[in-house]
Amino acid sequence: MINSTGGPAEGDTFDAGGGSILRQPKAVWATAGASVVAFMGIGLVDPILPSIAKGLDATPSQVSLLFTSYFLITAVAMLVTGFVSSRIGGKKTLLLGLALVVVFAGLAGTSGSVGELVGFRAGWGLGNALFVSTALAVIVGAAAGGSAAAILLYESALGLGMACGPLLGALLGNASWRYPFFGTAFLMAVGFLCITAFLKEQPKPAKKTSLLDPIKALGHPGLASAAVSAFFYNYTFFTVLAFTPFVLNMTPYKSGAVFFCWGLLLAVFSVIVAPRMQARFGSLKVLGGSLVLLAADVLVLGYGDHTTAVVCTILSGAFIGVNNTVYTELALGVSDAPRPVASAGYNFVRWFAAAAAPYFAPKIEEWSDIHIPFVVAAITAAVGAVVVFVRRDALSHEAEELQPKHAAEDSVTVFAN
C-alpha cells in the first residue's frame, strides 16, 4: 500500500520477508517461469524487426503493426480476463491463455505476408492477456511473504523476460526470422505442462466479475490517475522498444545484445533499486523523478549519434524498471476495487498506448524526421510526471484509508483476474 507521503505503508514494503521472495511453492515458480516466457514474447521481435521487414518486403510502419495488433487486442482482452477466470477458475484461464500463445506463435512462424503475421500476433495478444493478468493474481494469492514479495517476483519475471526475449530473438533470428516464433511456441508449451503438473485449481471468487467491473473501477480518482499517467508513460516505453531498433539499424546479434543489457537494467532497477528508493524518498517522488529522467534520456537518444543512442537505449531500462514497479503497486493498492479488477481496468487504459506508440512513431518519422518521434516520447513521459504531481493527493491519501478493506477482499477475489 501507499502511505500519505506517497511511500510504502508500514508493514507492506517491498523488502517484506527479508529474502522470502526466493522461498516459494512450486506452483508459484511454475507460474513465474511461464510468465518469463510470456514477457519474452514482447521483446522477442525487437532484434529481428529489420529482418522481418526485409523477409516479408514490408515497411517499418507495417512491421510495427506486430506490436500494435498485439497490444490492441491485449488492451481489449483485459475487460474479458476477469469475466473468464471468475467463471472457469485461475488454472484453466492460465492454460487457455498458454494454449492460445502456443498456437498463434507457431502460426506466426509460418506467415507468408506481413498481414498474416500481424493477424497471428493479435491472437497471440489475446492468449498473453489471459495468461499474464491471471498469473499476477495467482502469484499474489499463492506467494509466501505477502503481496510485496509477490509483486517483486512478478516484476522479476517481467524483467528477466524482457531481457531474454531480445537475446532469444537474436540467437534464433540470425538464422531465420521465423525461428524465434517457433521457439516461443515450444517454451510456452513447456510452461503449459509445468502449470498442469504443479498448480492446483484455484478457488473461484464468491462474486463473479462482469465485463464492466474494470471500467467501473476506473471511477476511483486514484486508480484513474494512475492509469492516465501510465498511459502516457507507456507511449514512451514502447517508442523505445518498438521504434529504436529501426533507428539503431544493427544486426540481430548486436541489437539483441543492446536490448539484453536494457532488460537487465530493467530487472535490476525494478526488483532491487526501486524498493529501496521508495523506502527512502516515497513512491510518488520516485515515480515523478524517474519519468522526468526518462524524458531527458529519450530526448538525448533521439538527437545523439549512434553510440549515444545505444547508451541511452540501455540506460532507459533503468528508468523503465523503476516506473514499472511503482505503477504496479499503485494500480493494485490505490483503490477500493478488488486487486484483479483494479489491475484489469488499469491495464485496459495503459495498453492502448503500447498499441499506439509502435504505429505512430514511424508515421511521425515519415511526416517529419527521425528526431521528432523521440521528442513526442519525451513529452509523453513528462506529461505522465505532471499527472503524478497534480494528482498526488488522489494517489496517496485515499490508498491509506482503504488498506484494511483490501486485506479482507484479497482472500476471496484475488483470482478474479
mmCIF file of C-alpha atoms in Angstrom, residues 4-293:
data_model
loop_
_atom_site.group_PDB
_atom_site.id
_atom_site.type_symbol
_atom_site.label_atom_id
_atom_site.label_comp_id
_atom_site.label_asym_id
_atom_site.label_seq_id
_atom_site.Cartn_x
_atom_site.Cartn_y
_atom_site.Cartn_z
ATOM 1 C CA SER A 4 0.085 9.578 2.961
ATOM 2 C CA THR A 5 3.557 10.660 1.897
ATOM 3 C CA GLY A 6 3.489 8.559 -1.211
ATOM 4 C CA GLY A 7 5.784 5.880 0.231
ATOM 5 C CA PRO A 8 5.156 2.263 1.125
ATOM 6 C CA ALA A 9 2.860 1.817 4.088
ATOM 7 C CA GLU A 10 4.384 0.306 7.210
ATOM 8 C CA GLY A 11 4.310 -3.473 7.180
ATOM 9 C CA ASP A 12 3.864 -3.720 3.431
ATOM 10 C CA THR A 13 7.211 -2.720 1.992
ATOM 11 C CA PHE A 14 8.885 -4.359 -0.937
ATOM 12 C CA ASP A 15 11.510 -5.741 1.395
ATOM 13 C CA ALA A 16 8.931 -7.847 3.198
ATOM 14 C CA GLY A 17 10.171 -11.198 4.264
ATOM 15 C CA GLY A 18 13.876 -10.449 4.017
ATOM 16 C CA GLY A 19 14.536 -12.781 1.099
ATOM 17 C CA SER A 20 11.189 -14.614 1.232
ATOM 18 C CA ILE A 21 10.795 -13.889 -2.467
ATOM 19 C CA LEU A 22 13.045 -16.920 -3.076
ATOM 20 C CA ARG A 23 11.133 -19.293 -0.797
ATOM 21 C CA GLN A 24 8.032 -20.023 -2.821
ATOM 22 C CA PRO A 25 5.808 -23.043 -3.544
ATOM 23 C CA LYS A 26 6.366 -24.982 -6.773
ATOM 24 C CA ALA A 27 3.086 -23.612 -8.157
ATOM 25 C CA VAL A 28 4.398 -20.044 -7.834
ATOM 26 C CA TRP A 29 7.693 -20.902 -9.557
ATOM 27 C CA ALA A 30 5.870 -22.706 -12.369
ATOM 28 C CA THR A 31 3.629 -19.678 -12.922
ATOM 29 C CA ALA A 32 6.529 -17.239 -12.663
ATOM 30 C CA GLY A 33 8.601 -19.322 -15.106
ATOM 31 C CA ALA A 34 5.807 -19.318 -17.670
ATOM 32 C CA SER A 35 5.457 -15.561 -17.078
ATOM 33 C CA VAL A 36 9.103 -15.087 -18.035
ATOM 34 C CA VAL A 37 8.408 -16.711 -21.402
ATOM 35 C CA ALA A 38 5.219 -14.674 -21.824
ATOM 36 C CA PHE A 39 7.153 -11.438 -21.327
ATOM 37 C CA MET A 40 9.889 -12.720 -23.628
ATOM 38 C CA GLY A 41 7.282 -12.632 -26.374
ATOM 39 C CA ILE A 42 7.018 -8.842 -26.082
ATOM 40 C CA GLY A 43 10.658 -8.079 -26.867
ATOM 41 C CA LEU A 44 11.273 -11.184 -28.956
ATOM 42 C CA VAL A 45 10.737 -9.414 -32.268
ATOM 43 C CA ASP A 46 12.870 -6.368 -31.399
ATOM 44 C CA PRO A 47 16.204 -7.506 -32.884
ATOM 45 C CA ILE A 48 14.539 -9.112 -35.909
ATOM 46 C CA LEU A 49 12.223 -6.258 -36.923
ATOM 47 C CA PRO A 50 14.542 -5.189 -39.787
ATOM 48 C CA SER A 51 14.902 -8.868 -40.804
ATOM 49 C CA ILE A 52 11.121 -9.334 -40.831
ATOM 50 C CA ALA A 53 10.715 -6.186 -42.909
ATOM 51 C CA LYS A 54 13.280 -7.482 -45.400
ATOM 52 C CA GLY A 55 11.964 -11.061 -45.425
ATOM 53 C CA LEU A 56 8.340 -10.021 -45.995
ATOM 54 C CA ASP A 57 9.126 -6.957 -48.138
ATOM 55 C CA ALA A 58 7.417 -4.639 -45.638
ATOM 56 C CA THR A 59 7.981 -1.074 -44.480
ATOM 57 C CA PRO A 60 8.880 -0.172 -40.861
ATOM 58 C CA SER A 61 5.374 1.173 -40.272
ATOM 59 C CA GLN A 62 3.871 -2.109 -41.499
ATOM 60 C CA VAL A 63 6.160 -4.218 -39.327
ATOM 61 C CA SER A 64 5.392 -2.002 -36.321
ATOM 62 C CA LEU A 65 1.840 -3.316 -36.526
ATOM 63 C CA LEU A 66 3.217 -6.506 -34.935
ATOM 64 C CA PHE A 67 3.221 -4.535 -31.684
ATOM 65 C CA THR A 68 0.047 -2.568 -32.419
ATOM 66 C CA SER A 69 -2.157 -5.591 -33.105
ATOM 67 C CA TYR A 70 -0.657 -7.451 -30.150
ATOM 68 C CA PHE A 71 -1.263 -4.704 -27.600
ATOM 69 C CA LEU A 72 -4.580 -3.517 -29.013
ATOM 70 C CA ILE A 73 -6.034 -6.977 -28.512
ATOM 71 C CA THR A 74 -4.283 -7.214 -25.134
ATOM 72 C CA ALA A 75 -5.932 -3.963 -24.001
ATOM 73 C CA VAL A 76 -9.442 -5.007 -25.001
ATOM 74 C CA ALA A 77 -8.927 -8.507 -23.601
ATOM 75 C CA MET A 78 -8.249 -7.018 -20.159
ATOM 76 C CA LEU A 79 -12.004 -6.499 -19.854
ATOM 77 C CA VAL A 80 -12.553 -10.200 -20.547
ATOM 78 C CA THR A 81 -9.915 -11.836 -18.367
ATOM 79 C CA GLY A 82 -11.724 -11.340 -15.064
ATOM 80 C CA PHE A 83 -15.031 -12.385 -16.610
ATOM 81 C CA VAL A 84 -13.460 -15.630 -17.832
ATOM 82 C CA SER A 85 -11.309 -16.527 -14.824
ATOM 83 C CA SER A 86 -14.057 -15.854 -12.288
ATOM 84 C CA ARG A 87 -16.157 -18.477 -14.092
ATOM 85 C CA ILE A 88 -13.690 -21.211 -15.063
ATOM 86 C CA GLY A 89 -11.009 -20.632 -12.409
ATOM 87 C CA GLY A 90 -7.452 -19.333 -12.420
ATOM 88 C CA LYS A 91 -5.696 -22.504 -13.541
ATOM 89 C CA LYS A 92 -7.965 -23.114 -16.539
ATOM 90 C CA THR A 93 -7.618 -19.476 -17.580
ATOM 91 C CA LEU A 94 -3.827 -19.732 -17.436
ATOM 92 C CA LEU A 95 -3.881 -22.904 -19.523
ATOM 93 C CA LEU A 96 -6.283 -21.374 -22.046
ATOM 94 C CA GLY A 97 -4.008 -18.363 -22.445
ATOM 95 C CA LEU A 98 -0.922 -20.543 -22.828
ATOM 96 C CA ALA A 99 -2.637 -22.746 -25.397
ATOM 97 C CA LEU A 100 -3.582 -19.713 -27.493
ATOM 98 C CA VAL A 101 0.006 -18.408 -27.366
ATOM 99 C CA VAL A 102 1.388 -21.791 -28.424
ATOM 100 C CA VAL A 103 -0.987 -21.966 -31.402
ATOM 101 C CA PHE A 104 -0.614 -18.389 -32.630
ATOM 102 C CA ALA A 105 3.141 -18.107 -32.005
ATOM 103 C CA GLY A 106 3.590 -21.285 -34.051
ATOM 104 C CA LEU A 107 1.351 -19.932 -36.801
ATOM 105 C CA ALA A 108 3.273 -16.640 -36.800
ATOM 106 C CA GLY A 109 6.383 -18.567 -37.791
ATOM 107 C CA THR A 110 4.590 -19.871 -40.886
ATOM 108 C CA SER A 111 3.417 -16.447 -42.096
ATOM 109 C CA GLY A 112 3.735 -15.704 -45.788
ATOM 110 C CA SER A 113 2.932 -11.993 -45.537
ATOM 111 C CA VAL A 114 3.121 -9.198 -43.006
ATOM 112 C CA GLY A 115 -0.692 -9.166 -42.887
ATOM 113 C CA GLU A 116 -0.784 -12.797 -41.762
ATOM 114 C CA LEU A 117 1.930 -12.156 -39.187
ATOM 115 C CA VAL A 118 0.054 -9.153 -37.766
ATOM 116 C CA GLY A 119 -3.120 -11.225 -37.522
ATOM 117 C CA PHE A 120 -1.390 -14.085 -35.732
ATOM 118 C CA ARG A 121 0.226 -11.618 -33.317
ATOM 119 C CA ALA A 122 -3.272 -10.385 -32.465
ATOM 120 C CA GLY A 123 -4.313 -13.921 -31.490
ATOM 121 C CA TRP A 124 -1.072 -14.199 -29.529
ATOM 122 C CA GLY A 125 -2.015 -10.987 -27.693
ATOM 123 C CA LEU A 126 -5.350 -12.472 -26.624
ATOM 124 C CA GLY A 127 -3.635 -15.521 -25.165
ATOM 125 C CA ASN A 128 -0.996 -13.412 -23.466
ATOM 126 C CA ALA A 129 -3.639 -11.160 -21.886
ATOM 127 C CA LEU A 130 -5.485 -14.140 -20.427
ATOM 128 C CA PHE A 131 -2.264 -15.593 -19.084
ATOM 129 C CA VAL A 132 -0.386 -12.523 -17.808
ATOM 130 C CA SER A 133 -3.247 -10.877 -15.924
ATOM 131 C CA THR A 134 -4.265 -14.156 -14.288
ATOM 132 C CA ALA A 135 -0.648 -15.058 -13.499
ATOM 133 C CA LEU A 136 -0.261 -11.924 -11.389
ATOM 134 C CA ALA A 137 -3.383 -12.822 -9.410
ATOM 135 C CA VAL A 138 -2.208 -16.412 -8.914
ATOM 136 C CA ILE A 139 1.253 -15.321 -7.766
ATOM 137 C CA VAL A 140 -0.196 -12.730 -5.373
ATOM 138 C CA GLY A 141 -2.552 -15.327 -3.926
ATOM 139 C CA ALA A 142 -0.077 -18.188 -3.578
ATOM 140 C CA ALA A 143 3.265 -16.494 -2.883
ATOM 141 C CA ALA A 144 4.931 -16.658 0.527
ATOM 142 C CA GLY A 145 5.870 -13.314 2.061
ATOM 143 C CA GLY A 146 2.717 -11.359 1.215
ATOM 144 C CA SER A 147 1.746 -9.154 -1.710
ATOM 145 C CA ALA A 148 5.018 -7.199 -1.654
ATOM 146 C CA ALA A 149 7.082 -10.338 -2.287
ATOM 147 C CA ALA A 150 4.580 -11.454 -4.929
ATOM 148 C CA ILE A 151 4.810 -8.169 -6.838
ATOM 149 C CA LEU A 152 8.603 -8.318 -6.734
ATOM 150 C CA LEU A 153 8.520 -11.871 -8.038
ATOM 151 C CA TYR A 154 6.191 -10.821 -10.848
ATOM 152 C CA GLU A 155 8.391 -7.839 -11.711
ATOM 153 C CA SER A 156 11.413 -10.163 -11.670
ATOM 154 C CA ALA A 157 9.685 -12.371 -14.231
ATOM 155 C CA LEU A 158 8.877 -9.303 -16.310
ATOM 156 C CA GLY A 159 12.456 -8.023 -16.209
ATOM 157 C CA LEU A 160 14.006 -11.409 -16.951
ATOM 158 C CA GLY A 161 11.576 -11.993 -19.805
ATOM 159 C CA MET A 162 12.182 -8.551 -21.295
ATOM 160 C CA ALA A 163 15.945 -9.161 -21.076
ATOM 161 C CA CYS A 164 15.922 -12.675 -22.523
ATOM 162 C CA GLY A 165 13.349 -12.008 -25.250
ATOM 163 C CA PRO A 166 15.657 -9.913 -27.454
ATOM 164 C CA LEU A 167 18.530 -12.331 -26.780
ATOM 165 C CA LEU A 168 16.465 -15.327 -27.882
ATOM 166 C CA GLY A 169 15.189 -13.349 -30.855
ATOM 167 C CA ALA A 170 18.754 -12.533 -31.893
ATOM 168 C CA LEU A 171 20.132 -16.059 -31.434
ATOM 169 C CA LEU A 172 17.323 -17.772 -33.331
ATOM 170 C CA GLY A 173 16.568 -14.889 -35.669
ATOM 171 C CA ASN A 174 20.102 -14.759 -37.019
ATOM 172 C CA ALA A 175 19.327 -17.981 -38.891
ATOM 173 C CA SER A 176 15.752 -17.071 -39.822
ATOM 174 C CA TRP A 177 13.210 -14.545 -38.568
ATOM 175 C CA ARG A 178 10.738 -17.457 -38.280
ATOM 176 C CA TYR A 179 12.673 -19.424 -35.654
ATOM 177 C CA PRO A 180 12.015 -17.098 -32.665
ATOM 178 C CA PHE A 181 8.277 -17.646 -33.100
ATOM 179 C CA PHE A 182 8.678 -21.414 -33.150
ATOM 180 C CA GLY A 183 10.994 -21.177 -30.126
ATOM 181 C CA THR A 184 8.391 -19.212 -28.151
ATOM 182 C CA ALA A 185 5.682 -21.730 -29.018
ATOM 183 C CA PHE A 186 7.901 -24.542 -27.717
ATOM 184 C CA LEU A 187 8.769 -22.743 -24.455
ATOM 185 C CA MET A 188 5.137 -21.854 -23.783
ATOM 186 C CA ALA A 189 4.204 -25.494 -24.353
ATOM 187 C CA VAL A 190 6.714 -26.389 -21.632
ATOM 188 C CA GLY A 191 5.083 -23.767 -19.400
ATOM 189 C CA PHE A 192 1.691 -25.333 -20.123
ATOM 190 C CA LEU A 193 2.969 -28.718 -18.922
ATOM 191 C CA CYS A 194 4.569 -27.224 -15.773
ATOM 192 C CA ILE A 195 1.417 -25.405 -14.717
ATOM 193 C CA THR A 196 -0.658 -28.509 -15.435
ATOM 194 C CA ALA A 197 1.617 -30.533 -13.160
ATOM 195 C CA PHE A 198 2.333 -28.124 -10.292
ATOM 196 C CA LEU A 199 -0.555 -25.669 -9.988
ATOM 197 C CA LYS A 200 -3.681 -26.836 -8.194
ATOM 198 C CA GLU A 201 -7.028 -25.450 -9.268
ATOM 199 C CA GLN A 202 -7.583 -22.106 -7.588
ATOM 200 C CA PRO A 203 -10.799 -21.312 -5.677
ATOM 201 C CA LYS A 204 -13.266 -19.251 -7.635
ATOM 202 C CA PRO A 205 -14.266 -15.895 -6.145
ATOM 203 C CA ALA A 206 -17.531 -15.627 -4.261
ATOM 204 C CA LYS A 207 -18.696 -12.974 -6.720
ATOM 205 C CA LYS A 208 -18.298 -13.323 -10.485
ATOM 206 C CA THR A 209 -16.663 -10.440 -12.316
ATOM 207 C CA SER A 210 -18.697 -8.698 -15.009
ATOM 208 C CA LEU A 211 -17.288 -7.211 -18.195
ATOM 209 C CA LEU A 212 -17.963 -3.703 -16.908
ATOM 210 C CA ASP A 213 -16.366 -4.077 -13.460
ATOM 211 C CA PRO A 214 -12.885 -2.916 -14.638
ATOM 212 C CA ILE A 215 -14.462 0.159 -16.270
ATOM 213 C CA LYS A 216 -16.427 0.940 -13.107
ATOM 214 C CA ALA A 217 -13.238 0.588 -11.067
ATOM 215 C CA LEU A 218 -11.718 3.435 -13.088
ATOM 216 C CA GLY A 219 -14.281 5.731 -11.477
ATOM 217 C CA HIS A 220 -11.975 5.824 -8.462
ATOM 218 C CA PRO A 221 -9.879 9.037 -8.701
ATOM 219 C CA GLY A 222 -6.654 7.352 -7.576
ATOM 220 C CA LEU A 223 -6.869 4.413 -9.979
ATOM 221 C CA ALA A 224 -7.930 6.673 -12.851
ATOM 222 C CA SER A 225 -4.977 8.952 -12.171
ATOM 223 C CA ALA A 226 -2.551 6.021 -12.100
ATOM 224 C CA ALA A 227 -3.994 4.670 -15.359
ATOM 225 C CA VAL A 228 -3.813 8.025 -17.159
ATOM 226 C CA SER A 229 -0.244 8.643 -16.044
ATOM 227 C CA ALA A 230 0.721 5.091 -17.062
ATOM 228 C CA PHE A 231 -0.907 5.631 -20.461
ATOM 229 C CA PHE A 232 1.465 8.490 -21.282
ATOM 230 C CA TYR A 233 4.420 6.612 -19.801
ATOM 231 C CA ASN A 234 3.668 3.508 -21.865
ATOM 232 C CA TYR A 235 3.733 5.556 -25.048
ATOM 233 C CA THR A 236 7.326 6.488 -24.209
ATOM 234 C CA PHE A 237 8.189 2.946 -23.141
ATOM 235 C CA PHE A 238 7.034 1.377 -26.395
ATOM 236 C CA THR A 239 8.512 4.068 -28.589
ATOM 237 C CA VAL A 240 11.860 2.939 -27.184
ATOM 238 C CA LEU A 241 11.021 -0.749 -27.523
ATOM 239 C CA ALA A 242 9.416 -0.791 -30.976
ATOM 240 C CA PHE A 243 10.934 2.148 -32.862
ATOM 241 C CA THR A 244 14.535 2.278 -31.637
ATOM 242 C CA PRO A 245 15.616 -0.958 -33.433
ATOM 243 C CA PHE A 246 14.999 0.767 -36.774
ATOM 244 C CA VAL A 247 16.990 3.795 -35.649
ATOM 245 C CA LEU A 248 19.926 1.699 -34.412
ATOM 246 C CA ASN A 249 19.807 -0.402 -37.608
ATOM 247 C CA MET A 250 22.070 -3.143 -36.244
ATOM 248 C CA THR A 251 22.440 -6.840 -36.936
ATOM 249 C CA PRO A 252 20.153 -9.155 -34.906
ATOM 250 C CA TYR A 253 23.092 -10.128 -32.673
ATOM 251 C CA LYS A 254 24.098 -6.540 -31.890
ATOM 252 C CA SER A 255 20.522 -5.357 -31.459
ATOM 253 C CA GLY A 256 19.784 -8.357 -29.248
ATOM 254 C CA ALA A 257 22.814 -7.529 -27.087
ATOM 255 C CA VAL A 258 21.681 -3.916 -26.681
ATOM 256 C CA PHE A 259 18.187 -4.901 -25.593
ATOM 257 C CA PHE A 260 19.513 -7.685 -23.398
ATOM 258 C CA CYS A 261 21.527 -5.096 -21.445
ATOM 259 C CA TRP A 262 18.439 -2.861 -21.455
ATOM 260 C CA GLY A 263 16.375 -5.711 -19.995
ATOM 261 C CA LEU A 264 18.974 -6.480 -17.335
ATOM 262 C CA LEU A 265 18.874 -2.883 -16.131
ATOM 263 C CA LEU A 266 15.081 -3.052 -16.187
ATOM 264 C CA ALA A 267 15.133 -6.169 -13.993
ATOM 265 C CA VAL A 268 17.719 -4.873 -11.516
ATOM 266 C CA PHE A 269 16.083 -1.493 -11.058
ATOM 267 C CA SER A 270 12.552 -2.893 -10.792
ATOM 268 C CA VAL A 271 13.407 -5.550 -8.205
ATOM 269 C CA ILE A 272 16.371 -4.147 -6.244
ATOM 270 C CA VAL A 273 16.691 -0.394 -6.744
ATOM 271 C CA ALA A 274 13.053 0.752 -6.892
ATOM 272 C CA PRO A 275 12.006 -0.668 -3.479
ATOM 273 C CA ARG A 276 14.968 0.964 -1.757
ATOM 274 C CA MET A 277 14.298 4.299 -3.428
ATOM 275 C CA GLN A 278 10.632 4.087 -2.459
ATOM 276 C CA ALA A 279 11.509 3.398 1.169
ATOM 277 C CA ARG A 280 13.802 6.424 1.266
ATOM 278 C CA PHE A 281 12.010 9.029 -0.845
ATOM 279 C CA GLY A 282 8.397 7.836 -1.211
ATOM 280 C CA SER A 283 6.770 6.198 -4.222
ATOM 281 C CA LEU A 284 5.347 9.310 -5.862
ATOM 282 C CA LYS A 285 8.591 11.295 -5.685
ATOM 283 C CA VAL A 286 10.478 8.330 -7.126
ATOM 284 C CA LEU A 287 7.940 7.878 -9.923
ATOM 285 C CA GLY A 288 7.822 11.560 -10.850
ATOM 286 C CA GLY A 289 11.604 11.884 -10.853
ATOM 287 C CA SER A 290 12.090 8.710 -12.875
ATOM 288 C CA LEU A 291 9.600 9.879 -15.508
ATOM 289 C CA VAL A 292 11.417 13.207 -15.878
ATOM 290 C CA LEU A 293 14.778 11.429 -16.243
#
